[in-house]
PDB file of C-alpha atoms and ligand atoms in Angstrom:
ATOM      1  CA  MET T   1     232.820 207.863  72.675  1.00 64.00           C
ATOM      2  CA  ILE T   2     232.700 209.872  76.101  1.00 61.00           C
ATOM      3  CA  ARG T   3     235.271 208.402  78.605  1.00 57.00           C
ATOM      4  CA  ARG T   4     236.031 211.268  80.930  1.00 50.00           C
ATOM      5  CA  THR T   5     238.218 209.346  83.253  1.00 53.00           C
ATOM      6  CA  PHE T   6     239.909 209.972  86.869  1.00 51.00           C
ATOM      7  CA  ALA T   7     242.994 208.519  85.209  1.00 47.00           C
ATOM      8  CA  THR T   8     245.708 210.921  87.126  1.00 44.00           C
ATOM      9  CA  MET T   9     243.882 209.141  90.539  1.00 48.00           C
ATOM     10  CA  SER T  10     244.083 205.804  89.146  1.00 48.00           C
ATOM     11  CA  ASN T  11     247.348 204.422  91.510  1.00 51.00           C
ATOM     12  CA  ASN T  12     245.518 205.412  94.371  1.00 72.00           C
ATOM     13  CA  PHE T  13     242.630 203.185  94.308  1.00 86.00           C
ATOM     14  CA  GLY T  14     242.879 200.386  96.427  1.00 90.00           C
ATOM     15  CA  LYS T  15     242.561 196.767  95.573  1.00 96.00           C
ATOM     16  CA  ARG T  16     239.369 195.818  97.175  1.00 98.00           C
ATOM     17  CA  LEU T  17     238.567 193.577  93.847  1.00 98.00           C
ATOM     18  CA  ASP T  18     242.361 191.819  93.742  1.00 97.00           C
ATOM     19  CA  GLY T  19     242.252 188.707  91.793  1.00 97.00           C
ATOM     20  CA  ARG T  20     238.595 188.413  91.556  1.00 98.00           C
ATOM     21  CA  VAL T  21     237.043 187.610  88.262  1.00 98.00           C
ATOM     22  CA  CYS T  22     234.559 190.121  87.287  1.00 98.00           C
ATOM     23  CA  ILE T  23     231.910 190.138  83.990  1.00 99.00           C
ATOM     24  CA  VAL T  24     230.631 193.331  83.087  1.00 99.00           C
ATOM     25  CA  THR T  25     228.300 193.566  80.205  1.00 99.00           C
ATOM     26  CA  ALA T  26     227.979 196.530  77.851  1.00 99.00           C
ATOM     27  CA  SER T  27     231.304 197.617  78.664  1.00 99.00           C
ATOM     28  CA  THR T  28     232.706 198.950  76.123  1.00 98.00           C
ATOM     29  CA  ASP T  29     231.988 202.476  76.188  1.00 98.00           C
ATOM     30  CA  GLY T  30     230.140 204.884  78.981  1.00 98.00           C
ATOM     31  CA  ILE T  31     228.772 203.217  82.441  1.00 99.00           C
ATOM     32  CA  GLY T  32     229.790 199.800  81.598  1.00 99.00           C
ATOM     33  CA  PHE T  33     233.559 200.972  80.209  1.00 99.00           C
ATOM     34  CA  ALA T  34     233.868 202.921  83.640  1.00 98.00           C
ATOM     35  CA  ILE T  35     232.859 200.123  85.847  1.00 99.00           C
ATOM     36  CA  ALA T  36     235.082 197.991  84.046  1.00 99.00           C
ATOM     37  CA  LYS T  37     237.802 200.221  84.302  1.00 98.00           C
ATOM     38  CA  ARG T  38     237.207 200.910  88.308  1.00 98.00           C
ATOM     39  CA  LEU T  39     236.865 196.884  89.047  1.00 98.00           C
ATOM     40  CA  GLY T  40     240.178 196.366  86.944  1.00 98.00           C
ATOM     41  CA  LEU T  41     241.944 199.395  88.650  1.00 98.00           C
ATOM     42  CA  GLU T  42     241.170 197.525  91.967  1.00 98.00           C
ATOM     43  CA  GLY T  43     242.609 194.587  91.226  1.00 98.00           C
ATOM     44  CA  GLY T  44     239.620 192.656  89.319  1.00 98.00           C
ATOM     45  CA  LYS T  45     240.149 190.686  85.824  1.00 98.00           C
ATOM     46  CA  VAL T  46     238.077 192.037  83.941  1.00 98.00           C
ATOM     47  CA  ILE T  47     236.014 190.383  81.120  1.00 99.00           C
ATOM     48  CA  VAL T  48     234.571 193.444  78.777  1.00 99.00           C
ATOM     49  CA  SER T  49     231.810 192.685  76.157  1.00 99.00           C
ATOM     50  CA  SER T  50     229.500 194.482  74.052  1.00 98.00           C
ATOM     51  CA  ARG T  51     227.788 193.212  70.310  1.00 98.00           C
ATOM     52  CA  LYS T  52     230.766 194.919  68.106  1.00 98.00           C
ATOM     53  CA  GLN T  53     233.944 193.387  67.925  1.00 98.00           C
ATOM     54  CA  LYS T  54     235.843 196.679  67.370  1.00 98.00           C
ATOM     55  CA  ASN T  55     234.491 198.003  70.075  1.00 98.00           C
ATOM     56  CA  VAL T  56     235.520 195.107  72.550  1.00 99.00           C
ATOM     57  CA  ASP T  57     239.164 195.380  70.897  1.00 98.00           C
ATOM     58  CA  ASP T  58     239.268 199.527  71.640  1.00 98.00           C
ATOM     59  CA  ALA T  59     237.845 198.776  75.040  1.00 99.00           C
ATOM     60  CA  ILE T  60     240.397 196.148  75.968  1.00 98.00           C
ATOM     61  CA  GLN T  61     243.443 198.406  74.887  1.00 98.00           C
ATOM     62  CA  GLU T  62     241.889 201.762  76.449  1.00 98.00           C
ATOM     63  CA  LEU T  63     241.489 199.460  79.742  1.00 98.00           C
ATOM     64  CA  LYS T  64     245.144 198.403  79.243  1.00 98.00           C
ATOM     65  CA  LYS T  65     246.543 201.949  78.763  1.00 98.00           C
ATOM     66  CA  GLU T  66     244.549 203.361  81.520  1.00 98.00           C
ATOM     67  CA  GLY T  67     246.431 200.980  83.619  1.00 97.00           C
ATOM     68  CA  VAL T  68     244.312 197.533  84.132  1.00 98.00           C
ATOM     69  CA  ASN T  69     246.295 194.667  84.051  1.00 96.00           C
ATOM     70  CA  GLU T  70     243.949 191.880  83.459  1.00 98.00           C
ATOM     71  CA  VAL T  71     241.639 192.799  80.802  1.00 98.00           C
ATOM     72  CA  ILE T  72     240.084 190.376  78.167  1.00 98.00           C
ATOM     73  CA  GLY T  73     236.757 190.414  75.884  1.00 98.00           C
ATOM     74  CA  THR T  74     234.283 189.361  73.605  1.00 98.00           C
ATOM     75  CA  THR T  75     231.141 190.083  71.710  1.00 99.00           C
ATOM     76  CA  CYS T  76     227.915 189.662  73.494  1.00 99.00           C
ATOM     77  CA  HIS T  77     224.506 190.739  72.787  1.00 98.00           C
ATOM     78  CA  VAL T  78     222.912 190.208  75.847  1.00 98.00           C
ATOM     79  CA  ALA T  79     219.651 189.018  74.725  1.00 98.00           C
ATOM     80  CA  ILE T  80     221.734 185.981  72.340  1.00 98.00           C
ATOM     81  CA  SER T  81     221.856 183.104  74.666  1.00 98.00           C
ATOM     82  CA  GLU T  82     224.444 181.666  72.583  1.00 98.00           C
ATOM     83  CA  ASP T  83     226.982 185.311  73.399  1.00 98.00           C
ATOM     84  CA  ARG T  84     225.928 184.882  77.091  1.00 98.00           C
ATOM     85  CA  LYS T  85     227.336 181.496  77.044  1.00 98.00           C
ATOM     86  CA  LYS T  86     230.409 182.473  75.260  1.00 98.00           C
ATOM     87  CA  LEU T  87     230.880 185.307  77.545  1.00 98.00           C
ATOM     88  CA  PHE T  88     230.878 182.730  80.647  1.00 98.00           C
ATOM     89  CA  ASN T  89     232.928 180.135  78.832  1.00 98.00           C
ATOM     90  CA  LEU T  90     235.613 182.767  78.199  1.00 98.00           C
ATOM     91  CA  ALA T  91     235.764 183.759  81.605  1.00 98.00           C
ATOM     92  CA  ILE T  92     235.833 180.051  82.699  1.00 98.00           C
ATOM     93  CA  GLU T  93     238.343 179.269  80.147  1.00 98.00           C
ATOM     94  CA  LYS T  94     240.852 181.766  80.993  1.00 98.00           C
ATOM     95  CA  TYR T  95     240.583 182.323  84.837  1.00 98.00           C
ATOM     96  CA  GLY T  96     238.550 179.162  85.954  1.00 98.00           C
ATOM     97  CA  LYS T  97     236.067 180.875  88.180  1.00 98.00           C
ATOM     98  CA  ILE T  98     233.588 183.928  87.998  1.00 98.00           C
ATOM     99  CA  ASP T  99     233.255 186.081  90.978  1.00 98.00           C
ATOM    100  CA  VAL T 100     231.180 189.222  89.822  1.00 98.00           C
ATOM    101  CA  LEU T 101     228.424 189.899  87.440  1.00 99.00           C
ATOM    102  CA  VAL T 102     227.537 193.363  86.717  1.00 99.00           C
ATOM    103  CA  SER T 103     224.546 193.698  84.506  1.00 99.00           C
ATOM    104  CA  ASN T 104     224.671 196.825  82.713  1.00 98.00           C
ATOM    105  CA  ALA T 105     223.306 196.578  79.053  1.00 98.00           C
ATOM    106  CA  ALA T 106     219.950 198.288  78.408  1.00 98.00           C
ATOM    107  CA  VAL T 107     218.284 199.857  75.184  1.00 98.00           C
ATOM    108  CA  ASN T 108     215.454 202.633  74.875  1.00 97.00           C
ATOM    109  CA  PRO T 109     214.514 202.102  70.686  1.00 96.00           C
ATOM    110  CA  GLU T 110     211.438 204.748  71.066  1.00 95.00           C
ATOM    111  CA  VAL T 111     211.347 208.259  72.779  1.00 93.00           C
ATOM    112  CA  GLY T 112     207.915 208.578  74.219  1.00 94.00           C
ATOM    113  CA  CYS T 113     205.502 208.020  77.222  1.00 95.00           C
ATOM    114  CA  VAL T 114     204.019 204.488  77.770  1.00 97.00           C
ATOM    115  CA  THR T 115     201.008 205.019  75.834  1.00 97.00           C
ATOM    116  CA  ASP T 116     202.871 206.018  72.899  1.00 95.00           C
ATOM    117  CA  THR T 117     205.007 203.169  73.084  1.00 97.00           C
ATOM    118  CA  SER T 118     204.824 200.711  70.226  1.00 97.00           C
ATOM    119  CA  GLU T 119     204.322 197.078  71.091  1.00 98.00           C
ATOM    120  CA  LYS T 120     207.492 196.205  69.335  1.00 98.00           C
ATOM    121  CA  ALA T 121     209.507 198.857  71.037  1.00 98.00           C
ATOM    122  CA  TRP T 122     207.950 197.886  74.476  1.00 98.00           C
ATOM    123  CA  ASP T 123     208.741 193.823  73.853  1.00 98.00           C
ATOM    124  CA  LYS T 124     212.513 195.051  72.749  1.00 98.00           C
ATOM    125  CA  ILE T 125     212.762 196.952  76.022  1.00 98.00           C
ATOM    126  CA  PHE T 126     211.825 193.978  78.035  1.00 98.00           C
ATOM    127  CA  ASP T 127     213.932 191.883  76.517  1.00 98.00           C
ATOM    128  CA  VAL T 128     216.966 193.614  76.740  1.00 98.00           C
ATOM    129  CA  ASN T 129     216.622 195.291  79.778  1.00 98.00           C
ATOM    130  CA  VAL T 130     214.859 192.721  81.851  1.00 99.00           C
ATOM    131  CA  LYS T 131     214.918 189.402  80.497  1.00 98.00           C
ATOM    132  CA  SER T 132     218.517 189.315  79.858  1.00 98.00           C
ATOM    133  CA  ALA T 133     219.255 190.592  83.418  1.00 99.00           C
ATOM    134  CA  TYR T 134     217.081 187.720  84.746  1.00 98.00           C
ATOM    135  CA  LEU T 135     218.883 185.484  82.313  1.00 99.00           C
ATOM    136  CA  LEU T 136     222.438 186.407  82.715  1.00 99.00           C
ATOM    137  CA  ALA T 137     221.615 185.994  86.704  1.00 98.00           C
ATOM    138  CA  LYS T 138     220.016 182.748  86.340  1.00 98.00           C
ATOM    139  CA  GLU T 139     222.938 181.250  84.312  1.00 98.00           C
ATOM    140  CA  VAL T 140     225.824 182.591  86.133  1.00 98.00           C
ATOM    141  CA  LYS T 141     224.354 181.160  89.158  1.00 98.00           C
ATOM    142  CA  PRO T 142     226.073 178.229  89.107  1.00 98.00           C
ATOM    143  CA  TYR T 143     228.918 179.380  88.701  1.00 98.00           C
ATOM    144  CA  LEU T 144     229.054 181.654  91.711  1.00 98.00           C
ATOM    145  CA  GLN T 145     227.772 178.623  93.774  1.00 98.00           C
ATOM    146  CA  GLN T 146     230.771 176.710  92.592  1.00 96.00           C
ATOM    147  CA  ASN T 147     232.831 179.532  93.781  1.00 93.00           C
ATOM    148  CA  LYS T 148     231.120 179.369  96.924  1.00 95.00           C
ATOM    149  CA  GLY T 149     229.646 183.264  96.665  1.00 96.00           C
ATOM    150  CA  GLY T 150     229.877 186.091  94.749  1.00 98.00           C
ATOM    151  CA  SER T 151     228.456 189.450  93.519  1.00 98.00           C
ATOM    152  CA  ILE T 152     225.841 190.541  91.251  1.00 99.00           C
ATOM    153  CA  VAL T 153     224.883 194.130  90.524  1.00 99.00           C
ATOM    154  CA  PHE T 154     222.064 195.744  88.296  1.00 99.00           C
ATOM    155  CA  VAL T 155     222.502 198.968  86.538  1.00 99.00           C
ATOM    156  CA  SER T 156     218.939 200.437  86.747  1.00 99.00           C
ATOM    157  CA  SER T 157     218.472 204.199  86.377  1.00 98.00           C
ATOM    158  CA  ILE T 158     216.748 206.892  88.583  1.00 98.00           C
ATOM    159  CA  GLY T 159     213.868 206.685  85.887  1.00 98.00           C
ATOM    160  CA  GLY T 160     213.226 203.561  87.549  1.00 98.00           C
ATOM    161  CA  TYR T 161     212.368 206.046  90.749  1.00 98.00           C
ATOM    162  CA  SER T 162     210.510 208.653  88.656  1.00 96.00           C
ATOM    163  CA  PRO T 163     209.662 208.138  85.384  1.00 96.00           C
ATOM    164  CA  PHE T 164     211.066 210.187  82.674  1.00 91.00           C
ATOM    165  CA  ASP T 165     208.247 211.435  80.607  1.00 87.00           C
ATOM    166  CA  LEU T 166     209.961 210.782  77.317  1.00 89.00           C
ATOM    167  CA  LEU T 167     211.245 207.316  78.554  1.00 95.00           C
ATOM    168  CA  GLY T 168     207.720 205.804  79.622  1.00 96.00           C
ATOM    169  CA  ALA T 169     208.541 201.883  79.005  1.00 98.00           C
ATOM    170  CA  TYR T 170     212.260 202.126  79.722  1.00 98.00           C
ATOM    171  CA  SER T 171     211.725 204.062  82.961  1.00 98.00           C
ATOM    172  CA  VAL T 172     209.240 201.050  83.552  1.00 98.00           C
ATOM    173  CA  SER T 173     211.880 198.558  82.823  1.00 98.00           C
ATOM    174  CA  LYS T 174     214.186 200.016  85.170  1.00 98.00           C
ATOM    175  CA  THR T 175     211.444 199.673  88.074  1.00 98.00           C
ATOM    176  CA  ALA T 176     211.172 196.159  87.217  1.00 98.00           C
ATOM    177  CA  LEU T 177     215.237 195.860  87.964  1.00 99.00           C
ATOM    178  CA  PHE T 178     214.545 197.308  91.434  1.00 98.00           C
ATOM    179  CA  GLY T 179     212.202 194.186  91.966  1.00 98.00           C
ATOM    180  CA  LEU T 180     214.742 191.529  90.406  1.00 99.00           C
ATOM    181  CA  THR T 181     217.409 192.768  92.947  1.00 99.00           C
ATOM    182  CA  LYS T 182     214.992 192.008  95.932  1.00 98.00           C
ATOM    183  CA  ALA T 183     213.677 189.000  94.859  1.00 98.00           C
ATOM    184  CA  LEU T 184     217.128 187.577  94.016  1.00 98.00           C
ATOM    185  CA  ALA T 185     218.908 188.520  96.977  1.00 98.00           C
ATOM    186  CA  VAL T 186     216.816 186.610  98.933  1.00 98.00           C
ATOM    187  CA  GLU T 187     216.892 183.528  96.746  1.00 98.00           C
ATOM    188  CA  LEU T 188     220.549 183.400  96.417  1.00 98.00           C
ATOM    189  CA  VAL T 189     221.372 184.737 100.063  1.00 98.00           C
ATOM    190  CA  HIS T 190     222.031 181.341 101.367  1.00 96.00           C
ATOM    191  CA  ASP T 191     224.729 180.745  98.232  1.00 98.00           C
ATOM    192  CA  ASN T 192     226.689 183.443  99.715  1.00 98.00           C
ATOM    193  CA  ILE T 193     225.609 185.596  96.733  1.00 98.00           C
ATOM    194  CA  ARG T 194     225.080 189.330  96.733  1.00 98.00           C
ATOM    195  CA  VAL T 195     222.618 191.006  94.587  1.00 99.00           C
ATOM    196  CA  ASN T 196     222.545 194.734  94.475  1.00 99.00           C
ATOM    197  CA  CYS T 197     221.577 197.755  92.007  1.00 99.00           C
ATOM    198  CA  ILE T 198     222.572 201.075  91.141  1.00 99.00           C
ATOM    199  CA  ALA T 199     220.194 203.853  90.039  1.00 98.00           C
ATOM    200  CA  PRO T 200     222.537 206.186  88.374  1.00 98.00           C
ATOM    201  CA  GLY T 201     220.747 209.614  87.412  1.00 98.00           C
ATOM    202  CA  VAL T 202     221.919 211.693  84.345  1.00 98.00           C
ATOM    203  CA  ILE T 203     225.277 210.714  83.370  1.00 98.00           C
ATOM    204  CA  GLU T 204     227.006 211.936  80.421  1.00 98.00           C
ATOM    205  CA  THR T 205     227.279 209.191  78.002  1.00 98.00           C
ATOM    206  CA  LYS T 206     226.182 208.781  74.331  1.00 97.00           C
ATOM    207  CA  PHE T 207     223.061 207.319  75.468  1.00 96.00           C
ATOM    208  CA  SER T 208     222.048 210.220  77.257  1.00 95.00           C
ATOM    209  CA  SER T 209     223.048 212.662  74.766  1.00 94.00           C
ATOM    210  CA  ALA T 210     219.849 214.020  73.761  1.00 90.00           C
ATOM    211  CA  LEU T 211     219.443 215.164  77.547  1.00 91.00           C
ATOM    212  CA  TYR T 212     222.363 217.740  77.165  1.00 93.00           C
ATOM    213  CA  GLU T 213     223.558 218.124  73.420  1.00 92.00           C
ATOM    214  CA  SER T 214     221.559 221.362  72.567  1.00 94.00           C
ATOM    215  CA  GLU T 215     221.240 224.419  75.244  1.00 95.00           C
ATOM    216  CA  SER T 216     217.762 223.899  75.807  1.00 94.00           C
ATOM    217  CA  ALA T 217     217.489 220.586  76.703  1.00 92.00           C
ATOM    218  CA  LYS T 218     220.572 220.575  78.792  1.00 95.00           C
ATOM    219  CA  GLU T 219     218.830 223.432  80.747  1.00 96.00           C
ATOM    220  CA  GLU T 220     215.861 221.568  81.455  1.00 94.00           C
ATOM    221  CA  THR T 221     217.953 218.789  82.541  1.00 94.00           C
ATOM    222  CA  LEU T 222     219.688 220.680  84.842  1.00 97.00           C
ATOM    223  CA  SER T 223     216.799 222.475  86.543  1.00 97.00           C
ATOM    224  CA  ARG T 224     215.934 218.377  87.468  1.00 96.00           C
ATOM    225  CA  ILE T 225     219.101 218.219  89.416  1.00 98.00           C
ATOM    226  CA  PRO T 226     219.554 219.276  92.723  1.00 98.00           C
ATOM    227  CA  MET T 227     223.568 219.094  92.131  1.00 98.00           C
ATOM    228  CA  LYS T 228     223.103 221.017  88.842  1.00 98.00           C
ATOM    229  CA  ARG T 229     225.263 219.056  86.986  1.00 98.00           C
ATOM    230  CA  MET T 230     225.286 215.734  85.394  1.00 98.00           C
ATOM    231  CA  GLY T 231     227.328 212.634  86.490  1.00 98.00           C
ATOM    232  CA  LYS T 232     230.366 211.156  84.993  1.00 98.00           C
ATOM    233  CA  ALA T 233     230.678 207.982  84.369  1.00 98.00           C
ATOM    234  CA  ASP T 234     233.305 207.417  86.949  1.00 98.00           C
ATOM    235  CA  GLU T 235     231.085 208.349  89.567  1.00 98.00           C
ATOM    236  CA  ILE T 236     229.039 205.177  88.748  1.00 99.00           C
ATOM    237  CA  GLY T 237     232.166 203.016  88.640  1.00 98.00           C
ATOM    238  CA  SER T 238     233.243 203.758  92.002  1.00 98.00           C
ATOM    239  CA  VAL T 239     229.677 202.826  93.428  1.00 98.00           C
ATOM    240  CA  CYS T 240     230.018 199.618  91.312  1.00 99.00           C
ATOM    241  CA  ALA T 241     233.153 198.580  92.770  1.00 98.00           C
ATOM    242  CA  PHE T 242     231.881 199.458  96.331  1.00 98.00           C
ATOM    243  CA  LEU T 243     229.039 197.068  95.813  1.00 98.00           C
ATOM    244  CA  CYS T 244     230.894 194.146  94.412  1.00 98.00           C
ATOM    245  CA  SER T 245     233.915 194.383  97.336  1.00 98.00           C
ATOM    246  CA  ASP T 246     233.778 193.531 101.107  1.00 98.00           C
ATOM    247  CA  ASP T 247     232.925 197.102 101.761  1.00 98.00           C
ATOM    248  CA  ALA T 248     229.501 195.997 101.202  1.00 98.00           C
ATOM    249  CA  SER T 249     229.549 192.592 102.418  1.00 98.00           C
ATOM    250  CA  TYR T 250     226.300 193.068 104.662  1.00 98.00           C
ATOM    251  CA  MET T 251     224.474 194.558 101.622  1.00 98.00           C
ATOM    252  CA  THR T 252     222.294 192.604  99.311  1.00 98.00           C
ATOM    253  CA  GLY T 253     218.892 193.502  97.774  1.00 98.00           C
ATOM    254  CA  GLU T 254     219.724 197.380  97.688  1.00 98.00           C
ATOM    255  CA  THR T 255     219.608 199.787  95.267  1.00 98.00           C
ATOM    256  CA  ILE T 256     222.060 202.625  95.595  1.00 98.00           C
ATOM    257  CA  ALA T 257     220.933 206.059  93.699  1.00 98.00           C
ATOM    258  CA  ALA T 258     223.890 207.876  92.533  1.00 98.00           C
ATOM    259  CA  ALA T 259     222.053 210.903  90.844  1.00 98.00           C
ATOM    260  CA  GLY T 260     222.947 214.265  92.290  1.00 98.00           C
ATOM    261  CA  GLY T 261     220.190 214.347  94.565  1.00 98.00           C
ATOM    262  CA  MET T 262     217.153 213.567  91.996  1.00 98.00           C
ATOM    263  CA  LEU T 263     214.075 211.882  93.921  1.00 96.00           C
ATOM    264  CA  SER T 264     214.899 208.126  94.442  1.00 96.00           C
ATOM    265  CA  ARG T 265     211.680 207.005  96.377  1.00 94.00           C
ATOM    266  CA  LEU T 266     208.862 204.889  94.705  1.00 91.00           C
TER     267      LEU T 266
HETATM  268  P1  NAP M 301     226.491 204.455  76.585  1.00 51.16           P
HETATM  269  O1  NAP M 301     227.391 205.010  76.618  1.00 51.16           O
HETATM  270  O2  NAP M 301     225.561 204.316  74.998  1.00 51.16           O
HETATM  271  O3  NAP M 301     226.942 202.776  75.939  1.00 51.16           O
HETATM  272  C1  NAP M 301     226.434 201.594  75.753  1.00 51.16           C
HETATM  273  C2  NAP M 301     227.151 199.835  75.728  1.00 51.16           C
HETATM  274  O4  NAP M 301     226.273 199.338  75.497  1.00 51.16           O
HETATM  275  C3  NAP M 301     228.233 200.078  74.747  1.00 51.16           C
HETATM  276  O5  NAP M 301     229.598 199.567  74.941  1.00 51.16           O
HETATM  277  C4  NAP M 301     227.457 199.402  73.616  1.00 51.16           C
HETATM  278  O6  NAP M 301     228.263 198.729  72.587  1.00 51.16           O
HETATM  279  C5  NAP M 301     226.646 198.444  74.768  1.00 51.16           C
HETATM  280  N1  NAP M 301     225.919 197.680  74.091  1.00 51.16           N
HETATM  281  C6  NAP M 301     224.600 198.497  73.673  1.00 51.16           C
HETATM  282  N2  NAP M 301     223.201 197.323  73.464  1.00 51.16           N
HETATM  283  C7  NAP M 301     223.958 196.378  73.815  1.00 51.16           C
HETATM  284  C8  NAP M 301     223.531 194.933  73.928  1.00 51.16           C
HETATM  285  N3  NAP M 301     222.245 194.642  73.501  1.00 51.16           N
HETATM  286  N4  NAP M 301     223.897 193.945  74.377  1.00 51.16           N
HETATM  287  C9  NAP M 301     225.582 194.363  74.874  1.00 51.16           C
HETATM  288  N5  NAP M 301     225.779 195.307  74.867  1.00 51.16           N
HETATM  289  C10 NAP M 301     225.278 196.501  74.180  1.00 51.16           C
HETATM  290  O7  NAP M 301     225.272 204.075  77.573  1.00 51.16           O
HETATM  291  P2  NAP M 301     225.587 204.218  78.948  1.00 51.16           P
HETATM  292  O8  NAP M 301     224.590 205.522  79.355  1.00 51.16           O
HETATM  293  O9  NAP M 301     226.526 204.031  79.333  1.00 51.16           O
HETATM  294  O10 NAP M 301     224.322 203.472  79.958  1.00 51.16           O
HETATM  295  C11 NAP M 301     225.045 201.778  80.414  1.00 51.16           C
HETATM  296  C12 NAP M 301     223.814 201.355  81.229  1.00 51.16           C
HETATM  297  O11 NAP M 301     223.495 202.657  82.177  1.00 51.16           O
HETATM  298  C13 NAP M 301     222.053 201.407  80.593  1.00 51.16           C
HETATM  299  O12 NAP M 301     221.952 200.408  81.340  1.00 51.16           O
HETATM  300  C14 NAP M 301     221.513 202.595  81.198  1.00 51.16           C
HETATM  301  O13 NAP M 301     220.001 202.552  80.966  1.00 51.16           O
HETATM  302  C15 NAP M 301     221.928 202.771  82.290  1.00 51.16           C
HETATM  303  N6  NAP M 301     221.848 204.341  82.663  1.00 51.16           N
HETATM  304  C16 NAP M 301     222.337 205.266  81.658  1.00 51.16           C
HETATM  305  C17 NAP M 301     222.190 206.632  82.282  1.00 51.16           C
HETATM  306  C18 NAP M 301     222.822 207.889  81.522  1.00 51.16           C
HETATM  307  O14 NAP M 301     222.161 209.078  81.801  1.00 51.16           O
HETATM  308  N7  NAP M 301     223.815 207.624  80.742  1.00 51.16           N
HETATM  309  C19 NAP M 301     221.310 207.092  83.452  1.00 51.16           C
HETATM  310  C20 NAP M 301     220.757 206.038  84.157  1.00 51.16           C
HETATM  311  C21 NAP M 301     220.722 204.443  83.510  1.00 51.16           C
HETATM  312  P3  NAP M 301     227.912 198.122  71.386  1.00 51.16           P
HETATM  313  O15 NAP M 301     227.417 199.455  70.279  1.00 51.16           O
HETATM  314  O16 NAP M 301     229.134 197.750  70.612  1.00 51.16           O
HETATM  315  O17 NAP M 301     226.886 196.839  71.793  1.00 51.16           O
END
């Protein structure tokens, strides 16, 4: 597991999410874990989730060690309806409300350009990366309405702007999240629900390991990043905390790229 942290700085964080109930999907490792940690360190009550119970248990323990006071979790495969229900029910049973949803899960079952992608892989990518994000937003809406507002953040990718050669279908699915963000932002603005998105660049996690594990892959990856380094998951956690907080109170429908200077325009 790759969880490089700013742990020593954690006591210096503000409390912008004080008392807010924050659901983060796919949050037992990588970027989701870093988001859960940062929201928790800023005072949020965090619900972590992923497919495997052991990962959930380990993440809860680790988040507590990192200084997160309020954290619970459950298994949730984002493409399974009963799992999503279970996730929302847990938040309501334990805390009585939901303030924040961070939709972070994604898969990429095949490496290749768009025309090399099998139909099966295409369907899986869109099922998990796009359809589940739409369903999570649709299903959390009544809770956020009851709460008189809230915040939704989608985790997209810089590949949604400039498609990665070998991540064709995945990149298209991430572009779709920009559209979902725009459409939902306008739709939910009257409910005081803000909807924003993050486009991370290459972040050092298990998911991206093929891009940096061999020297040649690393060299190729760094050649595409103006900052000449990969990002840390915590550098996405901080962007997410901003978007969920009142510091971003006049922002909705936006995507923030945190990608070391990589191109971020469609
Ligand atoms: P990661 O380190 O591999 O972590 C993946 C997490 O997702 C794990 O907690 C895993 O736990 C969980 N997970 C996987 N499939 C799931 C599913 N169907 N339902 C629920 N949880 C699931 O990945 P990451 O790099 O942090 O990626 C997180 C997000 O950032 C993704 O949306 C990815 O597209 C995006 N992103 C990553 C990068 C990068 O360079 N790393 C760049 C741009 C965007 P279990 O195995 O227990 O389910």
